[in-house]
mmCIF file of C-alpha atoms in Angstrom:
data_model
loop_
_atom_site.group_PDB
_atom_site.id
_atom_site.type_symbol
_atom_site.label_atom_id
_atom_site.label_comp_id
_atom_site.label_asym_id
_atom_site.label_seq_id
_atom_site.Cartn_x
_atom_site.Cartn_y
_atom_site.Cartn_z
ATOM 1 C CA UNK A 1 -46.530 92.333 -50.641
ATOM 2 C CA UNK A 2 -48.948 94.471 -52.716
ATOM 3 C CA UNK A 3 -51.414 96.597 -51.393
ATOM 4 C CA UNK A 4 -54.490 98.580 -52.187
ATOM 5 C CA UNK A 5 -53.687 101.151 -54.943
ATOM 6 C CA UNK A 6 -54.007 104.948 -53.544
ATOM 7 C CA UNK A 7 -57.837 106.583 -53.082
ATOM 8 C CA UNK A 8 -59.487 107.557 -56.263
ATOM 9 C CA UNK A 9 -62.800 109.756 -57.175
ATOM 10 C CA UNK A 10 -65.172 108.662 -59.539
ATOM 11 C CA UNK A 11 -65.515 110.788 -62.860
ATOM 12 C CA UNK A 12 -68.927 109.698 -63.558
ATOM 13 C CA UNK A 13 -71.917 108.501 -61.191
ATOM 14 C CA UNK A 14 -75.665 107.605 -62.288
ATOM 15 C CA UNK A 15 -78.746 107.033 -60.830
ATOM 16 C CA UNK A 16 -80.088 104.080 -63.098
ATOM 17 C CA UNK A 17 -84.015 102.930 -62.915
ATOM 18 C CA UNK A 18 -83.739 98.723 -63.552
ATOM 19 C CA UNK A 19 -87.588 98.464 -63.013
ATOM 20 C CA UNK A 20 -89.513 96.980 -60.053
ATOM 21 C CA UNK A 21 -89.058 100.348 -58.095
ATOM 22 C CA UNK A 22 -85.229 99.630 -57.943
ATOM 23 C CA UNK A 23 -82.543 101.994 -59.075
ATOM 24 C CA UNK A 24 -79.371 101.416 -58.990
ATOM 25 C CA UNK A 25 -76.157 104.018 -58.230
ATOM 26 C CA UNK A 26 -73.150 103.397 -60.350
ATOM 27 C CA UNK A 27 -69.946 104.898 -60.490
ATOM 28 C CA UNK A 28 -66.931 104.777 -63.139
ATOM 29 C CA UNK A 29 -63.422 105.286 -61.932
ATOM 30 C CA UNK A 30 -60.143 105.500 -63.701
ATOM 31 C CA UNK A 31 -59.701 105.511 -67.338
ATOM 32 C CA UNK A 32 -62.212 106.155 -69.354
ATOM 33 C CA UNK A 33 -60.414 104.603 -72.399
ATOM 34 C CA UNK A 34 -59.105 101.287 -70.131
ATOM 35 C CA UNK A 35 -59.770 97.585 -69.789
ATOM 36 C CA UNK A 36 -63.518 97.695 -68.483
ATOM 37 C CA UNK A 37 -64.189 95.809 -65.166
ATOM 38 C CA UNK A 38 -67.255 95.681 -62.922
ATOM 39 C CA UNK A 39 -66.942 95.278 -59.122
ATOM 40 C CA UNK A 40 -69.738 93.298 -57.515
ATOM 41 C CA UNK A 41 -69.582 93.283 -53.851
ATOM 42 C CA UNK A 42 -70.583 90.916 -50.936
ATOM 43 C CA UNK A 43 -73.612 89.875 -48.869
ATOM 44 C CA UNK A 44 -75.962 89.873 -50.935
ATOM 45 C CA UNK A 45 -76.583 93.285 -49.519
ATOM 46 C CA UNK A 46 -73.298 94.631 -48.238
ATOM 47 C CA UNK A 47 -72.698 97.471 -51.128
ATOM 48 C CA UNK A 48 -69.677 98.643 -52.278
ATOM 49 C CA UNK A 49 -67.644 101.202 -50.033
ATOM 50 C CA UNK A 50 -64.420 103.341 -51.409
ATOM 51 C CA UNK A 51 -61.879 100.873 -51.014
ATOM 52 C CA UNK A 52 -63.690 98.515 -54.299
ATOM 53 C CA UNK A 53 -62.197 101.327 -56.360
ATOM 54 C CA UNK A 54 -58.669 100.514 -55.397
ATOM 55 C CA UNK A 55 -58.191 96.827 -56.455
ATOM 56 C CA UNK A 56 -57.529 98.300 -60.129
ATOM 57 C CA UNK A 57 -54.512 100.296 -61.457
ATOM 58 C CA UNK A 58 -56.353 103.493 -62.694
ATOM 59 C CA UNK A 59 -54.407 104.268 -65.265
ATOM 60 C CA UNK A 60 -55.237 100.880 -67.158
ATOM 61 C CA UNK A 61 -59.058 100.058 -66.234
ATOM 62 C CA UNK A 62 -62.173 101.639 -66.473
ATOM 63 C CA UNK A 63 -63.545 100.565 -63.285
ATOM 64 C CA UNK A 64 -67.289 100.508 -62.856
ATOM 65 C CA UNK A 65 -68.586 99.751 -59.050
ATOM 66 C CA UNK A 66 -72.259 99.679 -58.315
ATOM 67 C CA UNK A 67 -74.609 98.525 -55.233
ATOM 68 C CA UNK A 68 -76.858 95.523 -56.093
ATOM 69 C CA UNK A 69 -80.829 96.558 -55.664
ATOM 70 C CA UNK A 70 -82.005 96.955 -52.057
ATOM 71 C CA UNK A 71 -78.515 98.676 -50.817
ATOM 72 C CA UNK A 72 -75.861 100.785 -50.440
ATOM 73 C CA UNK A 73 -76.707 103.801 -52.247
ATOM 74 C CA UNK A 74 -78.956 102.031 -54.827
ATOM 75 C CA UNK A 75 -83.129 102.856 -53.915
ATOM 76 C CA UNK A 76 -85.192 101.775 -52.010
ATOM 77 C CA UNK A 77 -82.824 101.044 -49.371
ATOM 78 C CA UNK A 78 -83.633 97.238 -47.871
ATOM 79 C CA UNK A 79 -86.094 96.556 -50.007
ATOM 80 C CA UNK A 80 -86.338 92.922 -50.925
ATOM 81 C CA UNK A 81 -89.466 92.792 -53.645
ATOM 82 C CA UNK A 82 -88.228 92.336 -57.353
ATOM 83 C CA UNK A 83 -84.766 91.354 -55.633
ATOM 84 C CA UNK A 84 -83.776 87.878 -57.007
ATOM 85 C CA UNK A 85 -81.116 86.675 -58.871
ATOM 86 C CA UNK A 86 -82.409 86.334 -62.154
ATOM 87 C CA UNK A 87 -83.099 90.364 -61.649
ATOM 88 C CA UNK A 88 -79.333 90.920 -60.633
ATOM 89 C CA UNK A 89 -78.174 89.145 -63.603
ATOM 90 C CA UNK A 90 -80.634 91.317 -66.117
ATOM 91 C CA UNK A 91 -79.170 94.297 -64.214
ATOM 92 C CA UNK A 92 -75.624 93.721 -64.999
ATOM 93 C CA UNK A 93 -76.965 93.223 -68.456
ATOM 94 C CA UNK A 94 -78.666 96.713 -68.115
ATOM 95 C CA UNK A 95 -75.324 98.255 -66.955
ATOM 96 C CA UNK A 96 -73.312 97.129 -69.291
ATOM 97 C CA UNK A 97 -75.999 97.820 -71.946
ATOM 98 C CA UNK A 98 -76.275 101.750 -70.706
ATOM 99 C CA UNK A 99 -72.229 102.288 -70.215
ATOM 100 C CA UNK A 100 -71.776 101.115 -73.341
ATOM 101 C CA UNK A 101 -68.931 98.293 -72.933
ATOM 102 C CA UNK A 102 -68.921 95.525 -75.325
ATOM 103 C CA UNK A 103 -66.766 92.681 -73.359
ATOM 104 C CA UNK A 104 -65.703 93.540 -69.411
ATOM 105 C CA UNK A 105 -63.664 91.588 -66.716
ATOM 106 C CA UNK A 106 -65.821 90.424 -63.219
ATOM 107 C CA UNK A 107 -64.637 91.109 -60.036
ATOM 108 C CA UNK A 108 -66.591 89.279 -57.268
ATOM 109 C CA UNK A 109 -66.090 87.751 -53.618
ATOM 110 C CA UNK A 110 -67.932 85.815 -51.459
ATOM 111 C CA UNK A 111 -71.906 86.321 -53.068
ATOM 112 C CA UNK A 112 -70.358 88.652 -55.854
ATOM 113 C CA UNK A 113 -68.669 85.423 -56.707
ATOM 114 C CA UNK A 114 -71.959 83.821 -56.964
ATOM 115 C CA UNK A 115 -73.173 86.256 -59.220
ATOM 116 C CA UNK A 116 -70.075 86.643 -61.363
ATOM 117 C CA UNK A 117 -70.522 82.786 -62.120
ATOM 118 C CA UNK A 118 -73.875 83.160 -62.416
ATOM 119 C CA UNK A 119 -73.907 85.740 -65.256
ATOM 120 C CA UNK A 120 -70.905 84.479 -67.059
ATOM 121 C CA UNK A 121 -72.996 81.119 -67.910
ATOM 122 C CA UNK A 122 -75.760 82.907 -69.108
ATOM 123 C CA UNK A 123 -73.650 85.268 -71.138
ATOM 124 C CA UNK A 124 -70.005 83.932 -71.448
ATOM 125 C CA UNK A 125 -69.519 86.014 -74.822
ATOM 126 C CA UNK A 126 -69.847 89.365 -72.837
ATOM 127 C CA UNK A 127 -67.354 88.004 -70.058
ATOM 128 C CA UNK A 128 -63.383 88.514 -70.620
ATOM 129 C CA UNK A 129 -62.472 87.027 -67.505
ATOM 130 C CA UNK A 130 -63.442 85.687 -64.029
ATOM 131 C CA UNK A 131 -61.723 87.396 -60.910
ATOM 132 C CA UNK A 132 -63.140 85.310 -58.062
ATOM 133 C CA UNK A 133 -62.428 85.490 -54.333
ATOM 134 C CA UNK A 134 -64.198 83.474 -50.767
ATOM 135 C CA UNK A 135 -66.229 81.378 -53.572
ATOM 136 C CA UNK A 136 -69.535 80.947 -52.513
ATOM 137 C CA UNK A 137 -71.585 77.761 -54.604
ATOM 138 C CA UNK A 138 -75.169 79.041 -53.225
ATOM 139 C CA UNK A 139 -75.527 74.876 -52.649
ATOM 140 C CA UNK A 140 -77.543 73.695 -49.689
ATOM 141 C CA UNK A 141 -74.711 72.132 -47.919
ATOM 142 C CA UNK A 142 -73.245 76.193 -47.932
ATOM 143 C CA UNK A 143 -76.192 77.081 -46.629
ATOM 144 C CA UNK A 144 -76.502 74.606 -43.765
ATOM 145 C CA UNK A 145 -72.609 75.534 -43.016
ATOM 146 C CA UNK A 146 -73.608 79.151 -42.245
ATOM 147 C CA UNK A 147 -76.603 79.202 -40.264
ATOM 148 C CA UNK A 148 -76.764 75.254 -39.339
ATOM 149 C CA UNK A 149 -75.463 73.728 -35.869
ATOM 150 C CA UNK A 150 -73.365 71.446 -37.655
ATOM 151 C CA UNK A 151 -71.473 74.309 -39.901
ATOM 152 C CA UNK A 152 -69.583 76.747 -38.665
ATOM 153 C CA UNK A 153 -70.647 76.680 -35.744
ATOM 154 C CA UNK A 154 -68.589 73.472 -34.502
ATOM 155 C CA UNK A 155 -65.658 75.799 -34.717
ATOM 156 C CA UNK A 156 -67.390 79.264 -32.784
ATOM 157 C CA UNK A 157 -70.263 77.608 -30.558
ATOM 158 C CA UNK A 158 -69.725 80.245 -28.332
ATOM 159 C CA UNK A 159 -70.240 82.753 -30.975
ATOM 160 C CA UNK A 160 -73.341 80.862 -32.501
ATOM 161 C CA UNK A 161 -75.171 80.436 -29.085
ATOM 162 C CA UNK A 162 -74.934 84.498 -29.400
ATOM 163 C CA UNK A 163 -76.726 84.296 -33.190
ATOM 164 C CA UNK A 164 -79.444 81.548 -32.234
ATOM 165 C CA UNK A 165 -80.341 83.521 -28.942
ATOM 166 C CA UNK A 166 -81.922 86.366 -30.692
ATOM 167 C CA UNK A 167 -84.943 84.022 -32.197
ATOM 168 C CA UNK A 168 -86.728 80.964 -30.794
ATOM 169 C CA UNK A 169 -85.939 77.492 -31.669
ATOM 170 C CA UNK A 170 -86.777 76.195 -34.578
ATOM 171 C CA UNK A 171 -85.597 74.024 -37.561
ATOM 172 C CA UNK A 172 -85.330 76.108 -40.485
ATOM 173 C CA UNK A 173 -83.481 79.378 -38.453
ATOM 174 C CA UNK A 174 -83.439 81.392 -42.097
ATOM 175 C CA UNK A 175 -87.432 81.302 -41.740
ATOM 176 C CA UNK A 176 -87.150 82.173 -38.004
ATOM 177 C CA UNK A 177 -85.039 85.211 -39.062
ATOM 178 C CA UNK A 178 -86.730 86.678 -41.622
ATOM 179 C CA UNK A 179 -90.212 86.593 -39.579
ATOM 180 C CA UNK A 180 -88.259 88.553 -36.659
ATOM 181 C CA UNK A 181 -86.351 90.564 -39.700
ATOM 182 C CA UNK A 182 -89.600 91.761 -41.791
ATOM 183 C CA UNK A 183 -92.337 91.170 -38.356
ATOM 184 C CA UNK A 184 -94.055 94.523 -36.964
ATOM 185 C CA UNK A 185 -91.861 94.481 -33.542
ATOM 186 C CA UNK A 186 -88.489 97.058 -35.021
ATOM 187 C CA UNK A 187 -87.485 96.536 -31.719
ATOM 188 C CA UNK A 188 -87.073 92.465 -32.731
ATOM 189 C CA UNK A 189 -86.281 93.222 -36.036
ATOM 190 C CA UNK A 190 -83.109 95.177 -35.422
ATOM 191 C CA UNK A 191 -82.261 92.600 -33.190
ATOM 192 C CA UNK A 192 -82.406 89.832 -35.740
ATOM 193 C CA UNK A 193 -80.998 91.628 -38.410
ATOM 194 C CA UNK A 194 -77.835 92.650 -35.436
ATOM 195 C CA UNK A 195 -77.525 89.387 -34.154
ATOM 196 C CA UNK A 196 -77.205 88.085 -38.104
ATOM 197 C CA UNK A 197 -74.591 90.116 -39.194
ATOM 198 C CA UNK A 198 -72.585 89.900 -35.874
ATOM 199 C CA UNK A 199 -72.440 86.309 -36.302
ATOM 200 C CA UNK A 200 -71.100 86.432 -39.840
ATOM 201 C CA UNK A 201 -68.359 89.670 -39.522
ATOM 202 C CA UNK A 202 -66.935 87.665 -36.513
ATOM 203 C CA UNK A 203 -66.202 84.408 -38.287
ATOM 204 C CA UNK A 204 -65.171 86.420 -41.371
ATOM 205 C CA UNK A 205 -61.647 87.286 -40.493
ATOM 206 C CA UNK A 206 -58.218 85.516 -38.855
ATOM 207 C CA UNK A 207 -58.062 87.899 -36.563
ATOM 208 C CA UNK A 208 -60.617 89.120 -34.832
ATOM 209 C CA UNK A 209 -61.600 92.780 -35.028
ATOM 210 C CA UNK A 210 -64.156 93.208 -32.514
ATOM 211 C CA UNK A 211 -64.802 96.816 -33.070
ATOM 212 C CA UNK A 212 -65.757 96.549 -36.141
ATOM 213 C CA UNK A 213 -67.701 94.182 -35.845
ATOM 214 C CA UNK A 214 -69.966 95.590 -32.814
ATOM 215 C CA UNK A 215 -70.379 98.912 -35.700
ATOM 216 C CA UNK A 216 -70.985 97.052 -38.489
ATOM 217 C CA UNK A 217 -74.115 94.854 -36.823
ATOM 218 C CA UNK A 218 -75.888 97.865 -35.751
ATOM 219 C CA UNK A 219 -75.185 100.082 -38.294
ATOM 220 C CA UNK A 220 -78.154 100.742 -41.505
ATOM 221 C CA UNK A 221 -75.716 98.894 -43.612
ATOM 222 C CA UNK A 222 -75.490 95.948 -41.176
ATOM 223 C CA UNK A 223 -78.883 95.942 -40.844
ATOM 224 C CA UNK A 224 -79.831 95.867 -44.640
ATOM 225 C CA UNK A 225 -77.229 93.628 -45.241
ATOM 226 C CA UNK A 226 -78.613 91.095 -42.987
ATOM 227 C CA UNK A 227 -82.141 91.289 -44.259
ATOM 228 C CA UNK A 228 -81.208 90.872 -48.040
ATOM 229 C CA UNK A 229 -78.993 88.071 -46.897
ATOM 230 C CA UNK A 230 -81.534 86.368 -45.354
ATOM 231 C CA UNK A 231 -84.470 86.425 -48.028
ATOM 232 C CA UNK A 232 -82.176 85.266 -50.291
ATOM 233 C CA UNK A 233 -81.198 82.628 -48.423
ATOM 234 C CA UNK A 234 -85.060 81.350 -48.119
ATOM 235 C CA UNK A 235 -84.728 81.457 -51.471
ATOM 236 C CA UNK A 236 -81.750 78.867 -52.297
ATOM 237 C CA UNK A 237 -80.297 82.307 -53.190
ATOM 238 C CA UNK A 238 -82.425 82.092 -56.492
ATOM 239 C CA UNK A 239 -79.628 78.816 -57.966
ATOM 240 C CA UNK A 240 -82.520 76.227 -57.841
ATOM 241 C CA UNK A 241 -82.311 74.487 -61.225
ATOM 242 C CA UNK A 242 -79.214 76.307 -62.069
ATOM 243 C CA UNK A 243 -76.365 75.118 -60.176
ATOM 244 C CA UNK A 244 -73.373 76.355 -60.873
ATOM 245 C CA UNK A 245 -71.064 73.431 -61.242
ATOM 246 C CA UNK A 246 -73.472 71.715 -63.293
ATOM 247 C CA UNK A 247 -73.186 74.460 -65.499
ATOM 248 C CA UNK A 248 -69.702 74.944 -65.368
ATOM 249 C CA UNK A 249 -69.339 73.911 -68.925
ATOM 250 C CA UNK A 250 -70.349 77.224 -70.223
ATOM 251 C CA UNK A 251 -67.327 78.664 -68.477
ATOM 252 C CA UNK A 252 -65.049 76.480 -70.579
ATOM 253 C CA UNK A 253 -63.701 79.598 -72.712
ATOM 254 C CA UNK A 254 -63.051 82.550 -69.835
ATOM 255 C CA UNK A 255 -59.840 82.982 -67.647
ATOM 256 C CA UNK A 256 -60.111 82.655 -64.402
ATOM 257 C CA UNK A 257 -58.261 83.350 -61.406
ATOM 258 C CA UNK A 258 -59.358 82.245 -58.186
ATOM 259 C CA UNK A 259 -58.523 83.594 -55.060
ATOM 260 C CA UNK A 260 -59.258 81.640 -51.564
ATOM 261 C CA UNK A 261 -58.499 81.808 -48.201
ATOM 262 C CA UNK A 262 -57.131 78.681 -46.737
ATOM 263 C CA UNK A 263 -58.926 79.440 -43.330
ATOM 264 C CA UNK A 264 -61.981 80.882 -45.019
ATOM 265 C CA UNK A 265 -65.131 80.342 -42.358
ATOM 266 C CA UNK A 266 -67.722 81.633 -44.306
ATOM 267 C CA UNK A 267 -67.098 80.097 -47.490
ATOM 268 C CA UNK A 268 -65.137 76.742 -46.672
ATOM 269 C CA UNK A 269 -62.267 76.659 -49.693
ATOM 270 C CA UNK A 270 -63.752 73.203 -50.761
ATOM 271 C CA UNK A 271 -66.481 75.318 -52.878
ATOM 272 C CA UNK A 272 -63.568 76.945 -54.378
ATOM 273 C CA UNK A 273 -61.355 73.535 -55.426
ATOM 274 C CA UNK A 274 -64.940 71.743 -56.785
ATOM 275 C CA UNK A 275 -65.385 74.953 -58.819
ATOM 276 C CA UNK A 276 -61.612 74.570 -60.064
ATOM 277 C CA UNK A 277 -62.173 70.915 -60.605
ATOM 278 C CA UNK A 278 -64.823 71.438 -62.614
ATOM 279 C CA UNK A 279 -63.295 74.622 -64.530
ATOM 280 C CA UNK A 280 -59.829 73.467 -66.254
ATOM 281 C CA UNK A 281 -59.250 77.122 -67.699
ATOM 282 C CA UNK A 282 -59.268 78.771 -64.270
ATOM 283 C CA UNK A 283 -56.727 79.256 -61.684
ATOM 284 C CA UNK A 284 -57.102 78.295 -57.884
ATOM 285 C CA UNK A 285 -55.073 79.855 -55.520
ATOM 286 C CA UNK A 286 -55.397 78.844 -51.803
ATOM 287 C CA UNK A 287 -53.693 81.599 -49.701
ATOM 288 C CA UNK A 288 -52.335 80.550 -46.247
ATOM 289 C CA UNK A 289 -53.081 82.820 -43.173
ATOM 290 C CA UNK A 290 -56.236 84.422 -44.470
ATOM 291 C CA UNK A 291 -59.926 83.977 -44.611
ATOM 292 C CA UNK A 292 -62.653 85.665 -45.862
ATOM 293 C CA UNK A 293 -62.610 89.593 -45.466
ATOM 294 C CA UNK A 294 -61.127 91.107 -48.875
ATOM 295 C CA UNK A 295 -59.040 93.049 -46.591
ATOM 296 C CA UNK A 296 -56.297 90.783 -45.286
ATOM 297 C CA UNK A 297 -53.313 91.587 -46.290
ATOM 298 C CA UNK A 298 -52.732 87.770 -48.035
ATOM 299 C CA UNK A 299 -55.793 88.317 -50.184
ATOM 300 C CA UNK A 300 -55.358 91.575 -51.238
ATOM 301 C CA UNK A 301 -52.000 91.235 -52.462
ATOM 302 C CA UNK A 302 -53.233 88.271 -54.409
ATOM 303 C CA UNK A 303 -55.972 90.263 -56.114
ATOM 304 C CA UNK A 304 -53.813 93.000 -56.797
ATOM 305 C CA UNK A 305 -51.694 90.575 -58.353
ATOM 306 C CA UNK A 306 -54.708 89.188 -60.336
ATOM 307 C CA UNK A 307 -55.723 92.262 -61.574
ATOM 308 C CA UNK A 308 -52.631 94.028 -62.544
ATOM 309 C CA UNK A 309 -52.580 90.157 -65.411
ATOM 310 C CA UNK A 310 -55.986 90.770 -66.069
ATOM 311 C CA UNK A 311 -55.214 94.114 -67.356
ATOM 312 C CA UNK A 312 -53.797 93.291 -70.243
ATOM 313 C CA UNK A 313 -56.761 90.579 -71.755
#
């Protein structure tokens, strides 16, 4: 079984202004002279930590990680003004504009899928090829599987009695959030934002890893995380009018490889067979005994696998 390939510095790191008060931090990693691919992490909100650096042989890509507005080490940290997905795709543009790379490879899971697909319909001649994992559609029926009572949380009512506790009843629980989440009480609103990304890290794995999770939820990452996730889910995550399988037509001419966890929670593998359905040039493996975290040993051996073919586009 592959694994991660070893540690690796960055040669290069910028500070890049995208407008709207945003700037975002981007790193290059690798080869200089290699097969360029971008990195586009989770959430939205979760940045991009060391270990995106390692899905890539370094001696054969240029690999070029970066933290989507509002997070990680991008500024102003949590802010969700000019932070839609129209503006992520333009920044990618921006990116790729700046670094000067003609055509590059995406690498996305879960709502870096989402994004990947995204900006490969609205610029398929700039896209090599697709490396998707945990696809995530953006539809409402996604939506309502996360935070609804019929979702998810069928499987872990224990564990969603826990998430609906930290706001009062009410119908539309994204709305309920994000007044606790953005309200004057910080008291509230690092409850919310906890309680949020508790919910999600503890369904996102086979195995639970209750440790990590406990960190994660109340740690500034956790915290920001939850907040962009939840403005963008008031927002249909930005895909009204543009939804993705009804669009999947401009994909027609870029490789894909898709990577899903049979026991995915978070995003159920039917998003990821409709997308393949729709998609005849892409690939759809379903990998038994993993779920969502890019960290299981199943789906990083996969993606290793991926990339190490996509190297030589």
């Amino acid at each position: 079984m592959r694994g991660l390939y070893p540690d690796l510095e960055p040669y290069q790191q910028h500070q890049l202004p995208v407008g709207g008060g945003h700037s975002l931090y981007i790193e290059e990693c690798g080869n200089p002279d290699g097969q360029p691919v971008v990195f586009l992490h989770g959430g939205p909100g979760a940045g991009a930590g060391p270990a995106a650096r390692r899905f890539f042989d370094p001696n054969r890509y240029r690999i070029l990680v970066f933290d989507q507005r509002g997070c990680g080490r991008s500024t102003p940290n949590g802010r969700v003004e000019h932070n839609t997905l129209t503006d992520l795709i333009a920044d990618l543009e921006t990116i790729r504009e700046h670094l000067c790379v003609d055509r590059w490879v995406l690498f996305g899971g879960s709502w870096g899928s989402t994004l990947a697909l995204a900006y490969a319909q609205d610029f398929p001649g700039r896209v090599k090829g697709l490396i998707l994992r945990g696809v995530f559609l953006g539809r409402r029926q996604d939506l309502e599987w996360f935070i609804g009572p019929d979702g998810a949380a069928r499987l872990f009512p224990d564990y969603y009695a826990d998430f609906t506790a930290a706001v009062a009843p009410r119908v539309d629980l994204a709305d309920a959030f994000f007044e606790r989440m953005f309200g004057d009480n910080e008291l509230q609103a690092r409850q919310a934002a906890s309680a949020w990304t508790y919910w999600e890290s503890r369904i996102a794995t086979l195995v639970p890893n209750p440790f990590f999770t406990k960190r994660f939820a109340a740690s500034k990452g956790g915290q920001t995380m939850a907040r962009i996730e939840c403005h963008y889910f008031r927002d249909a995550c930005g895909l009204s009018g543009r939804a993705i399988l009804d669009r999947a037509d401009r994909l027609a001419d870029i490789p894909s490889i898709i990577v899903q966890g049979r026991q995915d929670v978070v995003c159920p593998p039917d998003g990821a067979y409709a997308l393949h359905r729709a998609w005849p040039n892409s690939q759809l493996q379903l990998i038994p005994g993993a779920a969502h975290s890019a960290s299981e040993a199943p789906l990083v051996d996969a993606l290793v696998r991926a990339t190490d073919q996509f190297a030589r586009l």
